[in-house]
XYZ file of C-alpha atoms in Angstrom:
612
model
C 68.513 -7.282 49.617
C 72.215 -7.374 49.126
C 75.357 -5.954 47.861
C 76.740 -8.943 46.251
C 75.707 -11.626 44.008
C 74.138 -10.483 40.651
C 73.312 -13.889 38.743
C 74.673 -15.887 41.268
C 72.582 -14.708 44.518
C 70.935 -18.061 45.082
C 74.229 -19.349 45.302
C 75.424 -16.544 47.820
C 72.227 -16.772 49.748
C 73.159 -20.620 50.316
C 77.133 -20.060 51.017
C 76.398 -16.991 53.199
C 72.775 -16.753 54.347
C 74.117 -13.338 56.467
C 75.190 -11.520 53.166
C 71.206 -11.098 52.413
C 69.203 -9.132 54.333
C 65.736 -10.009 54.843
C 62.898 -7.458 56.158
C 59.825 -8.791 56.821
C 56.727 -7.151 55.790
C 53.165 -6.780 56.188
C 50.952 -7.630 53.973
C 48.403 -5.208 54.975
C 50.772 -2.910 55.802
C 53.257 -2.830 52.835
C 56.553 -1.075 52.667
C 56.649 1.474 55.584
C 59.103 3.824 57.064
C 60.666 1.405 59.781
C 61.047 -1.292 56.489
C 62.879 1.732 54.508
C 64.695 2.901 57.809
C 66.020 -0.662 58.227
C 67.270 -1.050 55.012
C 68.927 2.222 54.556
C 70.752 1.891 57.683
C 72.093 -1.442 56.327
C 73.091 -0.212 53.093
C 73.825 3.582 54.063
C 71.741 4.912 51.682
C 70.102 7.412 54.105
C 70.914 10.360 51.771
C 68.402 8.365 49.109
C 65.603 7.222 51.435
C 62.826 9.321 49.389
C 63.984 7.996 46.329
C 64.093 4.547 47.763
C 60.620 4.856 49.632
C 59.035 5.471 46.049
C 61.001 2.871 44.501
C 60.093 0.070 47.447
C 56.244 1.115 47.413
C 56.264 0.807 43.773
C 57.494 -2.778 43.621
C 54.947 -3.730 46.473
C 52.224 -2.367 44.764
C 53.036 -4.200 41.468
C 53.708 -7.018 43.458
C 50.115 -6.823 45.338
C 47.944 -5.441 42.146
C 49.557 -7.905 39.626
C 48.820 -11.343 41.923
C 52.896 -11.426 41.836
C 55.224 -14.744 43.369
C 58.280 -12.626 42.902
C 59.575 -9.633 42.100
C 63.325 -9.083 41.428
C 65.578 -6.503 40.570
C 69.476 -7.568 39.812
C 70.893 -5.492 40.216
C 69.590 -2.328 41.080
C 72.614 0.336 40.658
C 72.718 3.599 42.120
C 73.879 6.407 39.961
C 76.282 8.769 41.691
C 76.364 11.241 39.461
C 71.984 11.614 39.325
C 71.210 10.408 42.708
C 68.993 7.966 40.991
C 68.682 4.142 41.190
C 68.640 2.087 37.631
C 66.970 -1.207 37.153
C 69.688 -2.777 35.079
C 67.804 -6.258 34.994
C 64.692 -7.884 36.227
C 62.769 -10.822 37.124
C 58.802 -11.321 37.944
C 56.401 -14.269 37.979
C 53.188 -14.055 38.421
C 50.744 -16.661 39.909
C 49.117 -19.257 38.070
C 46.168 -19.721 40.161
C 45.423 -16.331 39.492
C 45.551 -16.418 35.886
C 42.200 -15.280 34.833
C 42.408 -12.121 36.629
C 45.366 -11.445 35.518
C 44.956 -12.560 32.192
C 46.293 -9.547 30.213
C 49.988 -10.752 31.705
C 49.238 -14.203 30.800
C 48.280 -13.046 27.461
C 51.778 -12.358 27.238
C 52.525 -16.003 27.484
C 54.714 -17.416 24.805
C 53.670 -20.770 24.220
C 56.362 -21.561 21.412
C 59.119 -21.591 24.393
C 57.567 -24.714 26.144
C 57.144 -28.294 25.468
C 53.728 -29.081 23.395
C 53.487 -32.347 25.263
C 53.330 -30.159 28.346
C 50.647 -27.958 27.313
C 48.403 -30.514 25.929
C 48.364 -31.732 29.643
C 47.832 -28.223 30.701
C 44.797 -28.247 28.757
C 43.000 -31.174 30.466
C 43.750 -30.480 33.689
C 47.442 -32.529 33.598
C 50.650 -31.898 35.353
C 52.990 -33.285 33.234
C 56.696 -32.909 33.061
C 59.395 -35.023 30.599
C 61.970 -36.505 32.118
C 65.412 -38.526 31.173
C 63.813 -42.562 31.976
C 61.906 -44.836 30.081
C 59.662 -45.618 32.546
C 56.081 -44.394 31.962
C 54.202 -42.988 35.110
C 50.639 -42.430 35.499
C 49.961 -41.200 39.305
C 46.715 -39.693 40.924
C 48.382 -36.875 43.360
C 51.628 -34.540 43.262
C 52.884 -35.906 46.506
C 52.417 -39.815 45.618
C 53.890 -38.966 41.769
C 56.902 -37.529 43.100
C 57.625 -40.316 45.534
C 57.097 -42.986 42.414
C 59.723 -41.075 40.803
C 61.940 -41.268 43.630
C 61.247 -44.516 44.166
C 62.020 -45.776 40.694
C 65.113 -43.652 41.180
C 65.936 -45.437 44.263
C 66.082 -48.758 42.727
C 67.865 -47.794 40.003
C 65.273 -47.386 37.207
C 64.463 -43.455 35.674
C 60.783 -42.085 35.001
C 60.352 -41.203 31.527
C 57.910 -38.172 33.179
C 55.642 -36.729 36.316
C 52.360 -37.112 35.937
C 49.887 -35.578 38.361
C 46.459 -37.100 37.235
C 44.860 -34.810 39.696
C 41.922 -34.958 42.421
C 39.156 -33.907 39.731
C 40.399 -37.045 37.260
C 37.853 -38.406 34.703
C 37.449 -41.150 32.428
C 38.676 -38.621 29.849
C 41.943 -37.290 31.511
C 42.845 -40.817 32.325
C 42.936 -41.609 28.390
C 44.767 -38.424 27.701
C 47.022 -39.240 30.646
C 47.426 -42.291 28.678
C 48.057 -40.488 25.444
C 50.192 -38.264 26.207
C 52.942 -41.158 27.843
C 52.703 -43.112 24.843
C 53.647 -40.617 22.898
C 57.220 -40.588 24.206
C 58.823 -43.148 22.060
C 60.886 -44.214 24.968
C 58.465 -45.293 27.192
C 58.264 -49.437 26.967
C 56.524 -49.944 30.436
C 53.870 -47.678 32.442
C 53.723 -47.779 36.220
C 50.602 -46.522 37.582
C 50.189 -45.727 41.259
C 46.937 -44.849 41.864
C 45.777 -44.733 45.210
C 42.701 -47.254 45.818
C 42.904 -48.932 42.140
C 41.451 -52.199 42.324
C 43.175 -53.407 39.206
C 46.670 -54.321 40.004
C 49.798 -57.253 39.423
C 52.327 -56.662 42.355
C 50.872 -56.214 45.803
C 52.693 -53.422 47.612
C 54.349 -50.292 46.321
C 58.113 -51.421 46.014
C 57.277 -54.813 44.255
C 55.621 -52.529 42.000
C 58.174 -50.318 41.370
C 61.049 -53.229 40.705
C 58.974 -55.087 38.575
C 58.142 -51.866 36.233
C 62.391 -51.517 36.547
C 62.621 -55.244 35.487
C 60.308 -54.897 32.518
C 61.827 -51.629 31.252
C 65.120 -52.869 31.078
C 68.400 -50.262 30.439
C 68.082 -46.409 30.445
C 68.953 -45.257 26.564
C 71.794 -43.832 26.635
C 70.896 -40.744 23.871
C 67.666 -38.639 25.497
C 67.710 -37.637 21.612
C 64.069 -39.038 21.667
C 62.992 -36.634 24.510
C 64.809 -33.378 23.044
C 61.831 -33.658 19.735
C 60.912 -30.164 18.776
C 57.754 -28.911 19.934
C 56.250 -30.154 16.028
C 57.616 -33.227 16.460
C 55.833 -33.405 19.822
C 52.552 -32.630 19.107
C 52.433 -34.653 15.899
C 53.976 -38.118 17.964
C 50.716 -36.831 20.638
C 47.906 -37.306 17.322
C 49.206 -40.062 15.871
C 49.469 -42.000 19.606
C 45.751 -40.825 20.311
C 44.495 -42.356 16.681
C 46.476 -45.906 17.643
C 44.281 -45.732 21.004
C 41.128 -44.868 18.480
C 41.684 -47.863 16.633
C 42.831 -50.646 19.244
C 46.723 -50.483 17.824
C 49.039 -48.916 19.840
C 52.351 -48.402 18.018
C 54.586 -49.528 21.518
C 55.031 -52.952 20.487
C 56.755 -53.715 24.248
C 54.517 -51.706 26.489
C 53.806 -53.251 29.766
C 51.000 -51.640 32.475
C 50.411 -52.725 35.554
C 49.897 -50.913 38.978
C 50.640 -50.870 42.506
C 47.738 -51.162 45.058
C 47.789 -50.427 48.918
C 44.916 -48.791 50.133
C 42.758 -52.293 50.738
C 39.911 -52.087 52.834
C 41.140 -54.818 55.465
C 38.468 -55.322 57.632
C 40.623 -56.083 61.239
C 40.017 -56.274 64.469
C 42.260 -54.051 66.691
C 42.972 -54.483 70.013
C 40.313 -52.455 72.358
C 43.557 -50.628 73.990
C 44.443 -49.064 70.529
C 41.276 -47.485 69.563
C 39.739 -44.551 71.972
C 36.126 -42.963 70.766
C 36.580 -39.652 72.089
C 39.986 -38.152 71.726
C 41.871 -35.220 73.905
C 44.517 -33.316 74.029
C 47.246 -32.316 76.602
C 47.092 -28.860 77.432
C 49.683 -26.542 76.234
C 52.001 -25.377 78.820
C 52.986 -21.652 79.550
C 56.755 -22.738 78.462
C 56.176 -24.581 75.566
C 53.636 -21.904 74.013
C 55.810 -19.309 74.698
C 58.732 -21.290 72.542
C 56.509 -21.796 69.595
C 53.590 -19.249 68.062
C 50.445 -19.675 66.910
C 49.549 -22.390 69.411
C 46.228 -21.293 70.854
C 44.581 -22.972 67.941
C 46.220 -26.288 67.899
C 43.041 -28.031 70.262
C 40.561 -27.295 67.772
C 42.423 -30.006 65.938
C 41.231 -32.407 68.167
C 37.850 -33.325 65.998
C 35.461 -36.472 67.593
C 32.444 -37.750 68.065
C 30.983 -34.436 69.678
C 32.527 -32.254 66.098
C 29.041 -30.794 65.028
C 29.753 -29.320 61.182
C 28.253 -27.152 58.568
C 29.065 -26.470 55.087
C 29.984 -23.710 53.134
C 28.752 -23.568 49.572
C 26.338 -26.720 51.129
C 23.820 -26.783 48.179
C 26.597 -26.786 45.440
C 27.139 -30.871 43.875
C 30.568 -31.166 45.668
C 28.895 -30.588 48.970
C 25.801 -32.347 48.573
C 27.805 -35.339 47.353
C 30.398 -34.787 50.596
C 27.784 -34.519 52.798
C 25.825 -37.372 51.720
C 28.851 -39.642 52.531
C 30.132 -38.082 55.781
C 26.430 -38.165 56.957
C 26.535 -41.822 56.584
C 29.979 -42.288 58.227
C 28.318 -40.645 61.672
C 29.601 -37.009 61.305
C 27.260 -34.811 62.998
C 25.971 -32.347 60.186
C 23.467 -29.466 61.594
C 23.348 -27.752 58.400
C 24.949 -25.295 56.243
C 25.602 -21.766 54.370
C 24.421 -21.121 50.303
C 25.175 -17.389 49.060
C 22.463 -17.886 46.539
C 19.635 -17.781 48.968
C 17.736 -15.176 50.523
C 16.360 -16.935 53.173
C 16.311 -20.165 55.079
C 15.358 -23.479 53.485
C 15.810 -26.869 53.603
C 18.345 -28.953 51.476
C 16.947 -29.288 47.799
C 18.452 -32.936 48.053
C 15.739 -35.210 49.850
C 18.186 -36.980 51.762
C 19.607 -33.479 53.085
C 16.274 -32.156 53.612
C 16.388 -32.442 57.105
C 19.078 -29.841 57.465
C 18.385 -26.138 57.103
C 20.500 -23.817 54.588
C 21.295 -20.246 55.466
C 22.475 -17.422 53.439
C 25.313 -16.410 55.853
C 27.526 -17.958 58.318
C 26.343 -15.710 61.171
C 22.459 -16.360 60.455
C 23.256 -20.107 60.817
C 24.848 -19.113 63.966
C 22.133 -17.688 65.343
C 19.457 -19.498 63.767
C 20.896 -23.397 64.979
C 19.940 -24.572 68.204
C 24.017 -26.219 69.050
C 26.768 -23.967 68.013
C 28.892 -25.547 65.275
C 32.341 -26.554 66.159
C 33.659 -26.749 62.324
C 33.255 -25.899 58.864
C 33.840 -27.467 55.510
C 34.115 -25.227 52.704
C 33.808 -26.609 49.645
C 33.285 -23.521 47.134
C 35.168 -22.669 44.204
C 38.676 -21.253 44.384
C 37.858 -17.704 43.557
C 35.567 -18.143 46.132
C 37.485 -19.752 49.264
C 39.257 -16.697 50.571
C 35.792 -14.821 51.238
C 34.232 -17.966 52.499
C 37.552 -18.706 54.674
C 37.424 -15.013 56.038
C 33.486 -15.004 56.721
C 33.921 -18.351 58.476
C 36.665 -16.279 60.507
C 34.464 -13.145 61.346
C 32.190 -15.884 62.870
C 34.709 -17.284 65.188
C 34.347 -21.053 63.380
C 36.635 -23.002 65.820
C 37.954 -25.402 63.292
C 37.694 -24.364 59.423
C 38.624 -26.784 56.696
C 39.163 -25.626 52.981
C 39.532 -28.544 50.332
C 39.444 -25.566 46.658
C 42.976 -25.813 44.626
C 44.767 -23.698 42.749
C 43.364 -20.659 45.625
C 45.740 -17.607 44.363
C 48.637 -16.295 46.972
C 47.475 -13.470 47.798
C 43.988 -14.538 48.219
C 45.647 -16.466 50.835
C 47.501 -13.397 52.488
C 44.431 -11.800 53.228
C 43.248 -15.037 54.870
C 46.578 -15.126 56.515
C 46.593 -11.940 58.031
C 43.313 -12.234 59.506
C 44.336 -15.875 61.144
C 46.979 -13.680 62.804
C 45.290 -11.323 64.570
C 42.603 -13.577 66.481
C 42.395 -16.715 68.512
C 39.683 -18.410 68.223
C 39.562 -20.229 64.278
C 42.225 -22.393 63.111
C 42.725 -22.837 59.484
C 42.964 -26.305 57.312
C 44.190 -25.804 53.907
C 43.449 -25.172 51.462
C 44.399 -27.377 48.628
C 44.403 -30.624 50.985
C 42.052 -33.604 51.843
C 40.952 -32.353 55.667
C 41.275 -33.542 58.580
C 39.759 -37.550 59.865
C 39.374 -38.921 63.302
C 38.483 -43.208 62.258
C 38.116 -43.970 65.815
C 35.244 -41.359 66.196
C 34.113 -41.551 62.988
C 34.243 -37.779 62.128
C 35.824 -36.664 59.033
C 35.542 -33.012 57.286
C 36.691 -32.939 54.318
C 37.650 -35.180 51.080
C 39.601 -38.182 52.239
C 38.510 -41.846 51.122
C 36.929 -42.219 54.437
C 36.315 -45.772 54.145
C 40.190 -46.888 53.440
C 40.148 -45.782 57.091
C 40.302 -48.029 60.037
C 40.484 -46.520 63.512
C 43.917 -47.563 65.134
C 46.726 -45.996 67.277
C 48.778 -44.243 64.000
C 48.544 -40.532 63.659
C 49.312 -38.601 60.132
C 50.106 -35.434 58.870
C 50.771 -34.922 55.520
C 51.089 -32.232 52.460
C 49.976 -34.526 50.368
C 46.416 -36.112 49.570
C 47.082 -39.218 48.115
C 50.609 -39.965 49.641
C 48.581 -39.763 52.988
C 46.106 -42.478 51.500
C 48.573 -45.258 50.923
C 50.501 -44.354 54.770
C 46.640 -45.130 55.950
C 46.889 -48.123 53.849
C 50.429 -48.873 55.194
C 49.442 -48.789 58.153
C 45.887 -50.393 58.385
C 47.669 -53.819 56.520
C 49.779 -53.689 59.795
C 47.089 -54.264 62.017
C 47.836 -50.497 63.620
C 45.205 -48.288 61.671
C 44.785 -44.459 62.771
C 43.931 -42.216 65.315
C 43.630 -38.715 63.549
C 44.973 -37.625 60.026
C 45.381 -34.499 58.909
C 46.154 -33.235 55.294
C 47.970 -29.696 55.856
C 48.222 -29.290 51.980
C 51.074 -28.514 49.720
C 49.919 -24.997 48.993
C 53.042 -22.085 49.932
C 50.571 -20.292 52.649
C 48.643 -23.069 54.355
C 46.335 -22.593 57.279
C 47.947 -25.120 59.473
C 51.666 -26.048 59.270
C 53.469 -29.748 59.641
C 54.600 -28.271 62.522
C 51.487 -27.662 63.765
C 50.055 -30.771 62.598
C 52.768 -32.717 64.302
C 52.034 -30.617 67.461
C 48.316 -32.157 67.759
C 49.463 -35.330 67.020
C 52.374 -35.473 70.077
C 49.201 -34.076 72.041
C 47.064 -36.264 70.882
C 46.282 -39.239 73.634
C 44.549 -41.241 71.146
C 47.756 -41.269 68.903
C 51.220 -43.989 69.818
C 52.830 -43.065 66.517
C 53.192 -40.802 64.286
C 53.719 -40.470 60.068
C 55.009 -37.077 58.737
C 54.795 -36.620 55.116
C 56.603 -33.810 53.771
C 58.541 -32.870 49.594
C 60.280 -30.320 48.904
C 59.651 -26.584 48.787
C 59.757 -24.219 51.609
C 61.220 -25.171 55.454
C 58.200 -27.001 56.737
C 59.864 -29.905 57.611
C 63.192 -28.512 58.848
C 60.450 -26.467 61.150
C 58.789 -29.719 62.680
C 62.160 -31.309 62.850
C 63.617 -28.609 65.460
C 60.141 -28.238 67.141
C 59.997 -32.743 67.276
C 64.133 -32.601 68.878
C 62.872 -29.532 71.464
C 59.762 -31.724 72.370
C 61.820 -34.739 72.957
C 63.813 -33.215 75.196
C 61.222 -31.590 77.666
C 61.036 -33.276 80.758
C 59.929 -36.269 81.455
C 58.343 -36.305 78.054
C 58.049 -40.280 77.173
C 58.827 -39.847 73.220
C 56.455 -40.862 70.207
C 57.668 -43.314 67.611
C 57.640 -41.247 64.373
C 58.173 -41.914 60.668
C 58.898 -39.854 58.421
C 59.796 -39.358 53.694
C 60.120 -36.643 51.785
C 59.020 -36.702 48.366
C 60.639 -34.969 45.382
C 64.507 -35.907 45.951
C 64.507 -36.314 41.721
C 62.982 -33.144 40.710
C 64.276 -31.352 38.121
C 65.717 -28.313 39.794
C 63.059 -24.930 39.177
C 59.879 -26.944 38.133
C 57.057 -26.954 40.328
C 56.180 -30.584 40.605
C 51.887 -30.418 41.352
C 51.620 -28.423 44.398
C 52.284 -24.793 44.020
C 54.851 -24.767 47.170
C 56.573 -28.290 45.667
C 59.731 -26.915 44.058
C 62.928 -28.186 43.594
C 65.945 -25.764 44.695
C 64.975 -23.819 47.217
C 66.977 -23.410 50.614
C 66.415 -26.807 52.214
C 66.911 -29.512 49.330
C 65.082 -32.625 49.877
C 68.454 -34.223 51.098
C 68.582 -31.672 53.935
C 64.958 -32.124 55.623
C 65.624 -35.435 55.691
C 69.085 -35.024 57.803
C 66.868 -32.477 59.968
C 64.228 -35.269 60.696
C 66.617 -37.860 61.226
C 68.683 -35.898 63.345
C 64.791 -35.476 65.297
C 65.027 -39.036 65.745
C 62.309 -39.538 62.990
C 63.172 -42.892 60.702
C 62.782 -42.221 57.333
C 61.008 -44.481 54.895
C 62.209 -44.970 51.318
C 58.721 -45.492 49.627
C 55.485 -45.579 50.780
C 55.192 -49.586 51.283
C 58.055 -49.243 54.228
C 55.462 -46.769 56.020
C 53.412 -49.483 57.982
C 56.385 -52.105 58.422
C 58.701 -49.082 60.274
C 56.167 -47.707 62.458
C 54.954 -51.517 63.426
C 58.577 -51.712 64.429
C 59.237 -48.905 65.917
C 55.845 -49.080 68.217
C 56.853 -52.643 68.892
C 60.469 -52.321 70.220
C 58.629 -49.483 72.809
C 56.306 -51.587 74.057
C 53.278 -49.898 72.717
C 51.336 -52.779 70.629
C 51.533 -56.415 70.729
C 54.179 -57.697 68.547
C 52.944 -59.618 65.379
C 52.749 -63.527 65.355
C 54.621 -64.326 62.035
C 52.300 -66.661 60.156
């Protein structure tokens, strides 16, 4: 709240943070007498506390019932002849994720307002967004799209759009995907950046992205192409999808070609960098008493002894999963289907050897060892009850994959993480967590692009995680323990937190930290990485760092819900923050492996690299 501002409170907020108040609430809890006590006292409006209690608990309960990201009044004016407060303008939105609940708001939708090349992504499962360039993109991940954009930025090109192909990407999307850039009649050459393609024509991620810059030549001047009415749109969209029909595509100067960096490169690492059991150091009184939420952070610490069980285990995406992370040695003991009434083997005859259970607590008590972790791979609607059963049953380590899991789904999950000690959340909306050297993954991740190594990773994103594994595995280094924290707004385990297991980590030399904008994550593990440092007789951790997202359009939310532009800390100042850590930044993801090989080399910590 505050008594200044009107239209131009973001702008306050950011010149003087103190002229807002903030009151934190509960989301269990709601608005309650200290919260209207707090605020009336700020803004003397004792004499109106009734009429303000009414007021507050209405908003909260529109903002709980209605699945709401925000709700604004601005201004709000009290009426000193009444005693009454009028709404004299308003603002609300409402979260995607949790559209078909809430569908009689999105009903409301008007479609007409918004570009058609947009929502004929929408409708496939896209995330597209125009931009000014002429430089096609076609990227599989929000995090690794954004830092092509940047990139091409960087070097002095301009992206003719985002493009989010998505985790769930099919033959089909990729051919819309491929529609839907050629029907911008500025695009003459498409970049693709699509972590593990095996098709490609530069090696490495910045050749790539100066060849693509080469081929497209000048910027137009006019964006008059790009500003096509929503008609105009739609009708360049058909008659680019009947050229691909017939063979004849209508860009007489189009050039495609892709980057490549996640190789399998079968190395051998020196014995000293890879350890098969990992550990931890153990949290001191002082330092947990700085930072919360730390009693957790060892169930990070995943090996060779991790003994899992799935959620949602008969369903195809866990079969599938657990096929695969059976054969790379994770211990699987068995796992949880709603839809059963009793136990029963795996329907799939390579599974058949591991029981199913209708409940998390009958597989509890039913299992002869006591699972350590969880993978829940159930639908979104779903996760937040499987998160929270997973919870009741004190799962030590609990790892949720589902996108598009609605916000308040997740502050239910999030209040219940807060009042125990004995689960710690990953995700949702993220690949999981890997340990190469022990051969233990739960989760998603390309498991064989991994090579076990000294390098640990956190990341928000999926795929921009993949080519920092590939980064670093063409360096010789490989990894230690990765962990995808996800780019949701409300995820289960922080970069802070991430970074935290890493620095504890004894397994890990280095460390990559992959943040984009949206929220203060980063400016978080920044001040927790400088008080770290300077504990004593702490021997400090190489670390690299990027942010992704320094060219998105201001507002839009570029993939991941928590991934928008403008917010308090622009990309521009996380990256100060992390610097200022002692964390050096990498441009693009090809500088990833070449820093942190330098950086671990002028401390001593691997054998320097015979140039050949």
């Amino acid at each position: 709240m505050s008594k200044g501002g009107g239209t131009g409170i973001e702008e306050l907020a950011a010149k003087n943070p103190g002229a807002v108040v903030k009151v934190p609430l509960k989301y269990t809890e709601g608005v309650t007498a200290e919260t209207v006590s707090l605020i009336c006292e700020r803004f003397a409006l004792q004499e109106d506390r009734d009429k303000l209690t009414a007021l507050l608990q209405r908003l909260f309960t529109f903002f709980k019932e209605r699945d709401a990201t925000l709700v604004e009044i601005n201004p709000l004016i009290r009426d000193s002849k009444t005693g009454g407060f009028i709404c004299a303008d308003s603002k609300v939105s409402i979260d995607n994720a949790a559209s078909k609940r809430q569908s009689e708001i999105f009903g409301l939708r008007d479609r007409s307002q918004e570009m058609a090349v947009e929502l004929e992504a929408e409708k496939h499962g896209l995330v597209y967004i125009q931009l000014e360039g002429n430089i096609g993109c076609l990227v599989n991940g929000a995090g690794l799209a954004m830092a092509t954009n940047d990139a091409v930025a960087h070097y002095g090109g301009k992206c003719a759009n985002f493009l989010d192909g998505g985790g769930q990407a099919t033959k089909e999307t990729m051919v819309k995907a491929f529609e839907l850039i050629l029907s911008d009649k500025r695009v003459n050459t498409i970049l693709i950046a699509e972590s593990g393609l095996k098709l490609f024509a530069e090696d490495g991620f910045g050749s790539a992205v100066r060849k693509a810059i080469e081929l497209a030549g000048p910027t137009p001047n006019s964006t008059a192409a790009a500003a096509a009415t929503p008609r105009e749109e739609t009708q360049a969209e058909t008659n680019t999808s009947h050229s691909l029909r017939t063979g004849s595509v209508s860009h007489q100067s189009i050039r495609t070609f892709s980057s490549f960096s996640l190789r399998r490169i079968r190395q051998s690492l020196p014995s000293a960098q890879i350890q098969s059991k990992r550990s931890m150091a153990t949290t001191s009184t002082t330092q947990a008493s700085l930072f919360s939420n730390t009693a957790t952070i060892p169930n990070l610490s995943i090996g060779p002894d991790t003994k899992l069980i799935y959620q949602g285990f008969t369903g195809k995406a866990a079969t599938f999963n657990a096929l695969a992370t059976l054969s790379y040695g994770t211990q699987i003991l068995g796992g949880v289907s709603p839809s059963i009434q009793s136990p029963t083997p795996h329907p799939h005859a390579q599974l058949s050897h591991l029981p199913t259970f209708p409940t998390v607590r009958q597989t509890l008590s039913s299992l002869p060892d006591k699972p350590t972790a969880t993978a829940v791979l159930v639908p979104a609607a779903h996760a937040a009850s499987a998160i929270l059963e997973a919870i009741e049953a004190e799962i030590p380590l609990i790892v949720s994959v589902a996108e598009h899991v609605p916000l308040h789904d997740m502050f239910r999950v999030q209040s219940a993480l807060r009042t125990q000690s004995r689960s710690r959340l990953v995700g949702p909306n993220c690949p999981g967590i890997i340990s190469p050297p022990s051969k233990c993954r739960i989760g998603i991740m390309p498991h064989l692009q991994y090579t076990p190594g000294c390098v640990g990773i956190v990341s928000k994103s999926g795929t921009l995680s993949y080519e920092a594994v590939g980064a670093t595995t063409r360096e010789g280094l490989g990894q230690s323990l990765c962990i995808g924290v996800g780019g949701d707004m409300l995820p289960g385990t922080s970069l802070r937190e991430g970074l935290e297991a890493l620095l504890r980590d004894q397994g890990t030399k280095g460390i990559v930290i992959l943040g984009e904008i949206g929220g203060e994550a980063e400016m978080e593990a920044a001040d927790f990485l400088s008080r770290w440092n300077a504990g004593p007789g702490r021997k400090r951790k190489p670390v690299v760092g990027m942010i992704t997202g320094r060219t998105a359009p201001k507002g839009r939310v570029m993939g991941h819900a928590g991934a928008v532009a403008g917010g308090s800390a622009s990309a521009e100042d996380k990256v100060r923050a992390l610097e200022a850590a002692g964390v050096r930044i990498a441009v693009h993801p090809g500088e990833i492996g070449s820093l942190m090989r330098e950086l671990l080399e002028e401390q001593g910590l691997v054998v320097k690299k015979e140039v050949e």
